[in-house]
Short mmCIF file of C-alpha atoms in Angstrom, two decimals:
data_model
loop_
_atom_site.label_atom_id
_atom_site.label_comp_id
_atom_site.label_asym_id
_atom_site.label_seq_id
_atom_site.Cartn_x
_atom_site.Cartn_y
_atom_site.Cartn_z
CA MET J 972 -0.39 -20.31 -3.58
CA GLY J 973 -0.31 -19.10 0.03
CA HIS J 974 0.92 -15.66 -1.06
CA HIS J 975 -1.93 -15.28 -3.57
CA LEU J 976 -4.48 -16.39 -0.95
CA ARG J 977 -3.17 -13.85 1.57
CA ALA J 978 -3.20 -11.13 -1.10
CA ALA J 979 -6.80 -11.98 -2.03
CA THR J 980 -8.04 -11.79 1.57
CA ALA J 981 -5.87 -8.87 2.72
CA TYR J 982 -8.46 -6.27 1.74
CA LEU J 983 -11.53 -8.19 2.98
CA PRO J 984 -13.08 -7.28 6.35
CA ALA J 985 -12.06 -9.64 9.16
CA ASN J 986 -15.67 -10.57 10.03
CA LEU J 987 -16.33 -11.65 6.43
CA VAL J 988 -13.21 -13.82 6.42
CA ARG J 989 -14.25 -15.39 9.75
CA ALA J 990 -17.72 -16.13 8.39
CA ALA J 991 -16.24 -17.84 5.33
CA VAL J 992 -13.94 -19.93 7.54
CA LEU J 993 -16.90 -21.00 9.71
CA LEU J 994 -19.01 -22.00 6.71
CA ILE J 995 -16.13 -24.13 5.40
CA ALA J 996 -15.15 -25.61 8.77
CA LEU J 997 -18.62 -26.65 10.01
CA PRO J 998 -19.36 -29.21 7.24
CA LEU J 999 -15.88 -30.70 7.75
CA VAL J 1000 -16.35 -30.92 11.52
CA GLY J 1001 -19.87 -32.34 11.15
CA THR J 1002 -18.83 -35.01 8.66
CA ALA J 1003 -15.84 -36.06 10.75
CA GLY J 1004 -17.98 -36.06 13.91
CA PHE J 1005 -20.65 -38.42 12.53
CA MET J 1006 -17.98 -40.71 11.14
CA LEU J 1007 -16.20 -40.92 14.50
CA ILE J 1008 -19.22 -40.98 16.84
CA GLU J 1009 -21.64 -43.11 14.81
CA GLY J 1010 -19.17 -45.01 12.66
CA TRP J 1011 -20.97 -44.01 9.45
CA SER J 1012 -19.54 -43.90 5.97
CA PHE J 1013 -18.27 -40.62 4.52
CA LEU J 1014 -21.31 -40.14 2.28
CA ASP J 1015 -23.82 -40.86 5.05
CA ALA J 1016 -21.98 -38.51 7.44
CA LEU J 1017 -21.82 -35.76 4.80
CA TYR J 1018 -25.52 -36.14 3.98
CA MET J 1019 -26.49 -35.98 7.67
CA THR J 1020 -24.29 -32.91 8.15
CA ALA J 1021 -25.89 -31.17 5.17
CA ILE J 1022 -29.49 -31.72 6.30
CA THR J 1023 -28.58 -30.71 9.86
CA LEU J 1024 -26.84 -27.46 8.92
CA THR J 1025 -29.50 -26.43 6.41
CA THR J 1026 -32.34 -27.52 8.78
CA VAL J 1027 -34.34 -28.99 5.86
CA GLY J 1028 -35.85 -31.65 8.13
CA PHE J 1029 -35.29 -34.85 6.10
CA ARG J 1030 -35.23 -38.17 7.92
CA GLU J 1031 -32.12 -39.39 9.64
CA VAL J 1032 -29.81 -41.68 7.68
CA HIS J 1033 -29.49 -44.11 10.59
CA GLU J 1034 -30.80 -44.21 14.12
CA LEU J 1035 -28.75 -41.97 16.42
CA ASP J 1036 -27.55 -42.90 19.87
CA ASP J 1037 -27.39 -40.36 22.73
CA LYS J 1038 -23.94 -39.09 21.77
CA GLY J 1039 -25.06 -38.67 18.19
CA ARG J 1040 -28.16 -36.71 19.22
CA VAL J 1041 -26.10 -34.34 21.41
CA PHE J 1042 -23.62 -33.81 18.58
CA THR J 1043 -26.50 -33.15 16.15
CA ILE J 1044 -27.98 -30.52 18.49
CA VAL J 1045 -24.61 -28.75 18.83
CA LEU J 1046 -24.02 -28.91 15.06
CA SER J 1047 -27.50 -27.60 14.27
CA VAL J 1048 -27.21 -24.64 16.66
CA GLY J 1049 -23.70 -23.89 15.41
CA GLY J 1050 -24.85 -24.08 11.79
CA VAL J 1051 -27.76 -21.68 12.30
CA GLY J 1052 -25.48 -19.28 14.18
CA ALA J 1053 -22.79 -19.45 11.49
CA ILE J 1054 -25.26 -18.82 8.66
CA PHE J 1055 -26.81 -15.90 10.55
CA TYR J 1056 -23.34 -14.44 11.21
CA ALA J 1057 -22.39 -14.86 7.54
CA PHE J 1058 -25.51 -13.03 6.34
CA LEU J 1059 -24.97 -10.28 8.91
CA SER J 1060 -21.32 -9.85 7.83
CA LEU J 1061 -22.28 -9.76 4.15
CA PHE J 1062 -25.02 -7.21 4.81
CA GLN J 1063 -22.56 -5.04 6.75
CA PHE J 1064 -20.00 -5.42 3.95
CA LEU J 1065 -22.50 -4.13 1.37
CA LEU J 1066 -24.19 -1.53 3.57
CA GLU J 1067 -21.04 0.23 4.83
CA GLY J 1068 -19.55 0.63 1.37
CA GLU J 1069 -16.71 -1.79 1.97
CA LEU J 1070 -17.50 -3.50 -1.34
CA GLY J 1071 -16.93 -0.22 -3.16
CA THR J 1072 -13.65 0.23 -1.30
CA LEU J 1073 -12.54 -3.27 -2.24
CA LEU J 1074 -13.42 -2.72 -5.90
CA GLY J 1075 -11.52 0.57 -5.79
CA VAL J 1076 -8.48 -1.20 -4.38
CA GLN J 1077 -8.67 -3.82 -7.13
CA ARG J 1078 -8.92 -1.12 -9.80
CA MET J 1079 -5.94 0.64 -8.22
CA LYS J 1080 -3.92 -2.59 -8.31
CA GLY J 1081 -4.85 -3.04 -11.97
CA ARG J 1082 -3.58 0.45 -12.80
CA ILE J 1083 -0.34 -0.19 -10.91
CA GLU J 1084 0.19 -3.46 -12.80
CA GLY J 1085 -0.09 -1.49 -16.05
CA LEU J 1086 2.74 0.88 -15.13
CA GLY J 1087 6.24 0.67 -16.60
CA GLN J 1088 9.31 2.90 -16.27
CA HIS J 1089 7.49 4.60 -13.42
CA TYR J 1090 8.64 5.96 -10.06
CA VAL J 1091 8.01 4.24 -6.73
CA LEU J 1092 7.66 6.73 -3.87
CA CYS J 1093 8.07 5.03 -0.48
CA GLY J 1094 6.78 7.32 2.25
CA PHE J 1095 4.23 10.11 2.12
CA GLY J 1096 5.35 12.46 4.86
CA ARG J 1097 6.23 16.11 4.25
CA VAL J 1098 9.10 15.22 1.93
CA GLY J 1099 7.13 12.54 0.12
CA GLU J 1100 4.15 14.83 -0.40
CA GLU J 1101 6.39 17.49 -1.94
CA ILE J 1102 7.96 14.88 -4.24
CA ALA J 1103 4.50 13.74 -5.34
CA ARG J 1104 3.45 17.34 -6.01
CA GLU J 1105 6.51 17.83 -8.22
CA PHE J 1106 5.83 14.59 -10.10
CA VAL J 1107 2.25 15.67 -10.77
CA SER J 1108 3.41 19.05 -12.09
CA ARG J 1109 5.70 17.22 -14.54
CA ASP J 1110 3.11 14.58 -15.49
CA ILE J 1111 5.28 11.73 -14.16
CA GLU J 1112 3.75 8.31 -13.49
CA PHE J 1113 4.36 7.19 -9.91
CA VAL J 1114 2.92 5.03 -7.16
CA VAL J 1115 2.97 5.85 -3.44
CA VAL J 1116 3.75 3.06 -0.96
CA GLU J 1117 2.65 3.88 2.58
CA ASN J 1118 1.15 2.14 5.62
CA ASN J 1119 0.64 5.04 8.04
CA PRO J 1120 -3.17 5.59 8.26
CA GLU J 1121 -2.93 9.40 8.35
CA ALA J 1122 -0.54 9.52 5.38
CA VAL J 1123 -2.67 6.97 3.50
CA GLU J 1124 -5.73 9.17 3.97
CA ARG J 1125 -3.86 12.22 2.62
CA ALA J 1126 -2.64 10.31 -0.42
CA GLN J 1127 -6.17 9.01 -1.09
CA ARG J 1128 -7.59 12.53 -0.89
CA LYS J 1129 -5.05 13.64 -3.50
CA GLY J 1130 -6.12 10.79 -5.78
CA TYR J 1131 -2.62 9.35 -6.14
CA LEU J 1132 -1.95 5.75 -7.11
CA LEU J 1133 -1.51 4.17 -3.69
CA LEU J 1134 -0.33 0.81 -2.41
CA ILE J 1135 -0.98 0.27 1.29
CA GLY J 1136 1.79 -1.80 2.83
CA ASP J 1137 5.29 -1.99 4.27
CA ALA J 1138 7.83 -0.85 1.66
CA THR J 1139 10.60 -2.89 3.34
CA THR J 1140 8.96 -6.17 2.25
CA ASP J 1141 9.55 -7.94 -1.06
CA ALA J 1142 5.86 -8.64 -1.70
CA VAL J 1143 4.79 -5.00 -1.41
CA LEU J 1144 7.59 -3.71 -3.64
CA ARG J 1145 6.76 -6.36 -6.23
CA GLU J 1146 3.14 -5.22 -6.16
CA ALA J 1147 4.41 -1.68 -6.78
CA GLY J 1148 6.11 -2.96 -9.94
CA ILE J 1149 9.68 -2.62 -8.70
CA GLU J 1150 11.01 -4.85 -11.52
CA ARG J 1151 9.51 -2.49 -14.14
CA ALA J 1152 10.21 0.79 -12.32
CA LYS J 1153 12.65 3.47 -13.45
CA CYS J 1154 13.47 4.81 -9.99
CA LEU J 1155 12.64 4.32 -6.32
CA LEU J 1156 12.60 7.12 -3.79
CA ALA J 1157 12.99 6.11 -0.13
CA ALA J 1158 11.39 9.12 1.54
CA SER J 1159 10.02 7.79 4.81
CA ASP J 1160 10.66 9.61 8.10
CA SER J 1161 12.88 6.79 9.39
CA ASP J 1162 16.54 6.49 8.37
CA ALA J 1163 16.54 2.81 9.37
CA GLY J 1164 13.39 2.25 7.34
CA ASN J 1165 14.86 3.98 4.30
CA THR J 1166 18.01 1.86 4.56
CA PHE J 1167 15.94 -1.35 4.57
CA ILE J 1168 13.88 -0.06 1.65
CA VAL J 1169 17.06 0.56 -0.34
CA LEU J 1170 18.40 -2.92 0.49
CA THR J 1171 15.14 -4.61 -0.48
CA ALA J 1172 14.73 -2.63 -3.70
CA LYS J 1173 18.29 -3.30 -4.86
CA ALA J 1174 17.93 -7.01 -4.10
CA LEU J 1175 14.82 -7.19 -6.29
CA ASN J 1176 16.12 -4.93 -9.07
CA PRO J 1177 19.91 -4.34 -8.99
CA THR J 1178 19.81 -1.90 -11.94
CA LEU J 1179 17.16 0.32 -10.34
CA TYR J 1180 18.13 3.94 -9.68
CA VAL J 1181 17.51 4.64 -5.98
CA VAL J 1182 17.30 8.02 -4.25
CA ALA J 1183 17.09 8.06 -0.45
CA ARG J 1184 16.32 10.61 2.26
CA ALA J 1185 18.58 10.77 5.32
CA ALA J 1186 17.65 12.83 8.36
CA GLN J 1187 20.95 12.20 10.14
CA PRO J 1188 24.33 12.84 8.44
CA GLU J 1189 25.75 9.54 9.69
CA SER J 1190 22.96 7.65 7.89
CA GLU J 1191 24.14 8.81 4.48
CA GLN J 1192 27.08 6.38 4.24
CA ARG J 1193 24.93 3.46 5.42
CA MET J 1194 22.39 4.14 2.67
CA LEU J 1195 25.12 4.46 0.05
CA HIS J 1196 26.60 1.13 1.20
CA ALA J 1197 23.10 -0.38 1.03
CA GLY J 1198 22.95 0.53 -2.66
CA ALA J 1199 21.44 4.03 -2.87
CA ASP J 1200 22.66 6.00 -5.90
CA ARG J 1201 21.99 9.39 -4.30
CA VAL J 1202 21.26 10.38 -0.70
CA PHE J 1203 19.82 13.74 0.31
CA SER J 1204 19.40 15.37 3.71
CA PRO J 1205 16.45 17.82 3.69
CA TYR J 1206 17.92 19.79 6.59
CA LEU J 1207 21.37 20.05 4.98
CA ILE J 1208 19.86 21.14 1.66
CA ALA J 1209 17.56 23.67 3.31
CA GLY J 1210 20.40 25.19 5.32
CA ARG J 1211 22.69 25.40 2.30
CA GLN J 1212 19.90 26.90 0.18
CA MET J 1213 19.16 29.56 2.76
CA ALA J 1214 22.83 30.50 3.08
CA ILE J 1215 23.29 30.77 -0.70
CA SER J 1216 20.03 32.72 -0.99
CA ALA J 1217 21.42 35.24 1.46
CA LEU J 1218 24.83 35.42 -0.22
CA GLN J 1219 23.92 34.95 -3.92
CA PRO J 1220 20.18 35.49 -4.35
CA MET J 1221 20.30 35.85 -8.15
CA VAL J 1222 22.05 32.50 -8.59
CA VAL J 1223 19.49 30.62 -6.46
CA GLU J 1224 16.56 32.28 -8.19
CA PHE J 1225 17.97 31.43 -11.62
CA ILE J 1226 18.67 27.78 -10.70
CA ASP J 1227 15.20 27.33 -9.13
CA THR J 1228 13.58 28.71 -12.26
CA ILE J 1229 15.55 26.35 -14.51
CA ALA J 1230 14.67 23.38 -12.27
CA THR J 1231 10.93 24.09 -12.47
CA HIS J 1232 10.94 24.50 -16.29
CA GLN J 1233 8.96 27.74 -16.15
CA ARG J 1234 9.98 29.36 -19.43
CA GLY J 1235 8.11 32.61 -18.93
CA ALA J 1236 9.45 32.86 -15.42
CA LEU J 1237 12.96 32.11 -16.72
CA ARG J 1238 12.82 35.09 -19.07
CA SER J 1239 11.46 37.28 -16.27
CA CYS J 1240 14.15 36.03 -13.89
CA GLY J 1241 16.86 36.80 -16.45
CA ASN J 1242 15.51 40.32 -16.92
CA ARG J 1243 15.40 40.90 -13.16
CA SER J 1244 18.93 39.57 -12.75
CA LEU J 1245 20.17 41.82 -15.57
CA ARG J 1246 18.54 44.87 -14.01
CA ARG J 1247 20.08 44.05 -10.61
CA LEU J 1248 23.48 43.60 -12.22
CA ARG J 1249 23.18 46.97 -14.00
CA ARG J 1250 22.11 48.65 -10.77
CA GLY J 1251 25.12 47.15 -9.01
CA ARG J 1252 27.47 48.46 -11.68
CA ALA J 1253 25.85 51.89 -11.55
CA ASP J 1254 26.29 51.98 -7.78
CA ASP J 1255 29.95 51.00 -8.13
CA SER J 1256 30.55 53.82 -10.64
#
């Protein structure tokens, strides 16, 4: 129950939540106050609280003593202030477009709940953005999990399915549909963060295929022990790719073309490789 309440209010502006709390708390405080100060019954205290907060001006239930009058003044001023604050917060909520944002978030959550056999991309830095671009080119369903404001803004501009939150927590990964997912990619900029993401994901879905990013070579073994199926180091891969490109350019070009599924480019690459091979043989002869 508490989890659902926190989830429901997580996307509401703080001032609107405070206004709602005030509007709920004031009648409770007023009722309890009249019962304690004047010794009235619950119904009489509630009725007096209602007419005081709404300032309708009906007669008093019973005669008030000095303490009761002071309490009524404080309750009346507090009630008017709380109602004014609530209206102001609601007006700001509607005027600044926060309602549209909230509805957009709810629609996004609905789309995420409809996913199955999808990919969960945790982290939207340079590596994560490149992964997302590749997924889009292959028409793969995926959801981005990120809590960095700058990365969140970039993902929103791209129109990706986005869940704002900490990917190391059970609740956020469950919202991302981790139990129904095909694969999780831990691609944040932090090796420690990626290790915790792997641990959390494997605890929630032991059969999930997990790919992790490691910036430091010593982090690779930790992530494998945490449950990652594959660990990649962008710097190691880039260095190896550059070295092979210098030593065997035709091989790298051919493999890259196969990996990107560009059939026309594959034929062109094969023709170029064949021409280079013929030129090499001609030079040798």
